[in-house]
CSV table of C-alpha atoms in Angstrom, one decimal:
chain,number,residue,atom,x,y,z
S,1,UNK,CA,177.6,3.5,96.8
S,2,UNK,CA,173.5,3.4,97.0
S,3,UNK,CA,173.6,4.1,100.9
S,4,UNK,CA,175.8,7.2,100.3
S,5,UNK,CA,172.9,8.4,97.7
S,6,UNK,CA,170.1,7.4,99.6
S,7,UNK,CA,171.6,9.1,102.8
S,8,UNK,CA,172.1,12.5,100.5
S,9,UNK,CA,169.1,12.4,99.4
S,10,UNK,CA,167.7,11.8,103.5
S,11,UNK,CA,169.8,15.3,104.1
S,12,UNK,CA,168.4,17.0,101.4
S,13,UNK,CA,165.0,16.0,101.9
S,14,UNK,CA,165.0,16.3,105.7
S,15,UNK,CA,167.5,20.0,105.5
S,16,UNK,CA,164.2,20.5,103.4
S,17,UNK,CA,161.6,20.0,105.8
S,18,UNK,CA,163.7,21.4,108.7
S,19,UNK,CA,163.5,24.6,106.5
S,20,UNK,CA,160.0,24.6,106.0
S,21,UNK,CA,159.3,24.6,109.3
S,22,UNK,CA,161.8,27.2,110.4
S,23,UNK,CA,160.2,29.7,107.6
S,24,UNK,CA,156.4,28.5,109.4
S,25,UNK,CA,157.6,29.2,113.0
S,26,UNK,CA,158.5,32.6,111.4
S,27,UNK,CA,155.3,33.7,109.4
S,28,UNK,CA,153.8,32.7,112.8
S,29,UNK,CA,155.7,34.9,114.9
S,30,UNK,CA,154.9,37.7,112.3
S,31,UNK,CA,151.6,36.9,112.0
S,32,UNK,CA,150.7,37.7,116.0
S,33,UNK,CA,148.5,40.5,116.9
S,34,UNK,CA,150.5,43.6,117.9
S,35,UNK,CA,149.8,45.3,121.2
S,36,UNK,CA,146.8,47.6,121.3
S,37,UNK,CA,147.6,51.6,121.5
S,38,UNK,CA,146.9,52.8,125.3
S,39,UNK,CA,143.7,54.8,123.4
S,40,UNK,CA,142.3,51.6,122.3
S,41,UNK,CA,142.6,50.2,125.9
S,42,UNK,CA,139.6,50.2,128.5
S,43,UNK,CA,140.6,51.6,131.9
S,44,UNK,CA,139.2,50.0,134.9
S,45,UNK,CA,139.4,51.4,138.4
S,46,UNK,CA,138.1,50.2,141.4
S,47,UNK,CA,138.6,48.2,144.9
S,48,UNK,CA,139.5,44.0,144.6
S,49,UNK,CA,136.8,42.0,145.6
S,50,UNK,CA,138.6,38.8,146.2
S,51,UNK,CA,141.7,37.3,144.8
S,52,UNK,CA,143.4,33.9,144.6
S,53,UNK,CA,146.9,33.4,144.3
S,54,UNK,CA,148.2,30.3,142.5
S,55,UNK,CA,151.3,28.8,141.3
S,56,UNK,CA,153.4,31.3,138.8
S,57,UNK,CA,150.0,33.7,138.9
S,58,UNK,CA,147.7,35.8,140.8
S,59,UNK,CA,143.8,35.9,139.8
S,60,UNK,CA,141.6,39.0,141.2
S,61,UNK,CA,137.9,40.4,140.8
S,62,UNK,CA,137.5,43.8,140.4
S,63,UNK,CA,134.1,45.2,141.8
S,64,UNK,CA,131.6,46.2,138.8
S,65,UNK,CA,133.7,44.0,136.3
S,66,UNK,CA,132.0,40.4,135.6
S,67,UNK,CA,135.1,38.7,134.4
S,68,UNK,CA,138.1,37.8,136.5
S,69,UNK,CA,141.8,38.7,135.7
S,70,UNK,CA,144.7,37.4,135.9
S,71,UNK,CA,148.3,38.2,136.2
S,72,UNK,CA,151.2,35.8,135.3
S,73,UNK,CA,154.8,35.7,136.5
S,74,UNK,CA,156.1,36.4,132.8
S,75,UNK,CA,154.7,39.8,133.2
S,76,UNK,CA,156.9,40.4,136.0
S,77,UNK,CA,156.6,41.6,139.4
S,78,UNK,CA,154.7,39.0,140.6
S,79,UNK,CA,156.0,38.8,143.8
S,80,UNK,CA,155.6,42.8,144.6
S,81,UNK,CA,151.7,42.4,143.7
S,82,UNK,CA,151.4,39.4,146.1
S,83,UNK,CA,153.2,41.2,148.3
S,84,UNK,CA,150.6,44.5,148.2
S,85,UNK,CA,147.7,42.1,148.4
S,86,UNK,CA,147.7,40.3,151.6
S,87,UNK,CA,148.9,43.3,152.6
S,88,UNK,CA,146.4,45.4,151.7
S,89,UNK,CA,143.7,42.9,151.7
S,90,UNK,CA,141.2,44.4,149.4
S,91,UNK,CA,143.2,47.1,147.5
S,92,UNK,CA,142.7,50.6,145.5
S,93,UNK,CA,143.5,49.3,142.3
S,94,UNK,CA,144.1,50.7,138.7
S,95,UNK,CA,143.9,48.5,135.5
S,96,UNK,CA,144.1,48.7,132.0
S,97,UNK,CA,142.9,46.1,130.0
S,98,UNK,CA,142.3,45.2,126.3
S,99,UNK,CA,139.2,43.8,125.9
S,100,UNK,CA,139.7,40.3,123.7
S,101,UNK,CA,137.0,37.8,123.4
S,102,UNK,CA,139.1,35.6,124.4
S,103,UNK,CA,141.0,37.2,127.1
S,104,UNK,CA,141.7,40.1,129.2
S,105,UNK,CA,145.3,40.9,128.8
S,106,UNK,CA,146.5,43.3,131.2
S,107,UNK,CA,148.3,46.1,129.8
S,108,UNK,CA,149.3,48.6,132.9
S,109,UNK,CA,148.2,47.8,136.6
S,110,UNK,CA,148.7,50.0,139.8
S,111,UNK,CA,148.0,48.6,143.0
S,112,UNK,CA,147.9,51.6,145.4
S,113,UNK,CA,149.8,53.9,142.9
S,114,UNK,CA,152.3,51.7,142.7
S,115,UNK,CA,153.2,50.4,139.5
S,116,UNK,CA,153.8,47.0,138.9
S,117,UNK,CA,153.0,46.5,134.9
S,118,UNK,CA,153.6,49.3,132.7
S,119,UNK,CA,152.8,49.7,129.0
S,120,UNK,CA,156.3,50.1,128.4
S,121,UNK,CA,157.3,47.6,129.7
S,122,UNK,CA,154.4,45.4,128.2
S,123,UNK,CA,155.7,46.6,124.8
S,124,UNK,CA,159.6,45.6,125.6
S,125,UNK,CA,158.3,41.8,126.4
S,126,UNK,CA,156.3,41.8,123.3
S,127,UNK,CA,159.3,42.7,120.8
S,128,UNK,CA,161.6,41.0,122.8
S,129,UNK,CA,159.8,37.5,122.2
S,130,UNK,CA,159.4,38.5,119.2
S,131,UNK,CA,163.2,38.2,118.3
S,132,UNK,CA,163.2,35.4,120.1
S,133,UNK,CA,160.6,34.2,117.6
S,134,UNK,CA,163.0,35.6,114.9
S,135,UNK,CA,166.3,34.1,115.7
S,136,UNK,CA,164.9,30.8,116.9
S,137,UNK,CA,163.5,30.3,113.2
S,138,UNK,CA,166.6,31.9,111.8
S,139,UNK,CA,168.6,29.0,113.7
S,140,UNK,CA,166.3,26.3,112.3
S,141,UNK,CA,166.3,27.6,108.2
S,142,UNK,CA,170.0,27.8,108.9
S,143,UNK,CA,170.1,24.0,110.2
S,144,UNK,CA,168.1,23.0,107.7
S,145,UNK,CA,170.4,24.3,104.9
S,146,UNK,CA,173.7,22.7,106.0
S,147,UNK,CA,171.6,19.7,105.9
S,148,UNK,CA,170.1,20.7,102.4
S,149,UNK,CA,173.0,22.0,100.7
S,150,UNK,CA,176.2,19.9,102.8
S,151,UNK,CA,174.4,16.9,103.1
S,152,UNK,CA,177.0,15.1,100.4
S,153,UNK,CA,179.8,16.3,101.9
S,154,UNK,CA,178.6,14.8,105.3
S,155,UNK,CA,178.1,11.6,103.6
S,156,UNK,CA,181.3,11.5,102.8
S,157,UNK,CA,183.1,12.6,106.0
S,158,UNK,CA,180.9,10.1,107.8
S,159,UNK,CA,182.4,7.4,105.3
S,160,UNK,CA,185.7,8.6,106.1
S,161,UNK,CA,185.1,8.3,109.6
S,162,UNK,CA,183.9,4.5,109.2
């Protein structure tokens, strides 16, 4: 009879926790920056002066801008802005950026008017892992309360079971 009410009371504290850290994963989520308006945004253009490509992103210098850039595969379209810069060599190119103290991030880029990152398209990956965010802490919370509130019941099916 003790190791039933020591193993409810391991559910409900532990259900406890787990919902805790559900509800933290989503005051994080909600407490990340949203994306800059496209007037906020600085717009650079001008001809690549070297690039690098490396695994799952490419890295480029634009002429007149001191810091490099760089463009990841979760952006998208990786492989068609590879693809226009060995061709190309050194490129026209068009870029928006926000200017972060801690990073560039790239809102819209054109490579020789084509476009390969788009605002929009920027702002459907942003609210996209932001639901992701959402129901990923929505799982957790409700994991955490069948462990909270069923945890007696699932002492007693496991006794059952033994």
């Amino acid at each position: 009879m003790m190791l039933s009410v020591i193993t409810n009371n391991q559910y409900k504290i532990l259900g406890g926790l787990i919902v805790v850290i559900g509800v933290a994963i989503f005051t994080w989520g909600q407490t990340r920056p949203e994306l800059k308006n496209l007037e906020e945004l600085t717009i650079l253009k001008g001809n690549i002066e070297e690039y690098e490509i490396l695994e799952g992103k490419a890295s480029f210098q634009i002429e007149g801008w001191k810091k490099g850039l760089d463009y990841s595969k979760a952006m998208g379209n990786l492989e068609v802005l590879i693809d226009l810069l060995q061709q190309e060599g050194k490129s026209r190119i068009d870029v928006m950026i926000r200017l972060d103290p801690l990073t560039d991030e790239i809102y819209s880029l054109n490579v020789n008017n084509i476009a390969i990152l788009t605002a929009e398209h920027k702002n459907e990956l942003h609210s996209g892992w932001k639901k992701s965010i959402n129901n990923l802490s929505l799982a957790i919370v409700l994991i955490g309360l069948i462990g909270f509130l069923f945890g007696d019941r699932l002492v007693k099916v496991n006794k059952a079971l033994d």
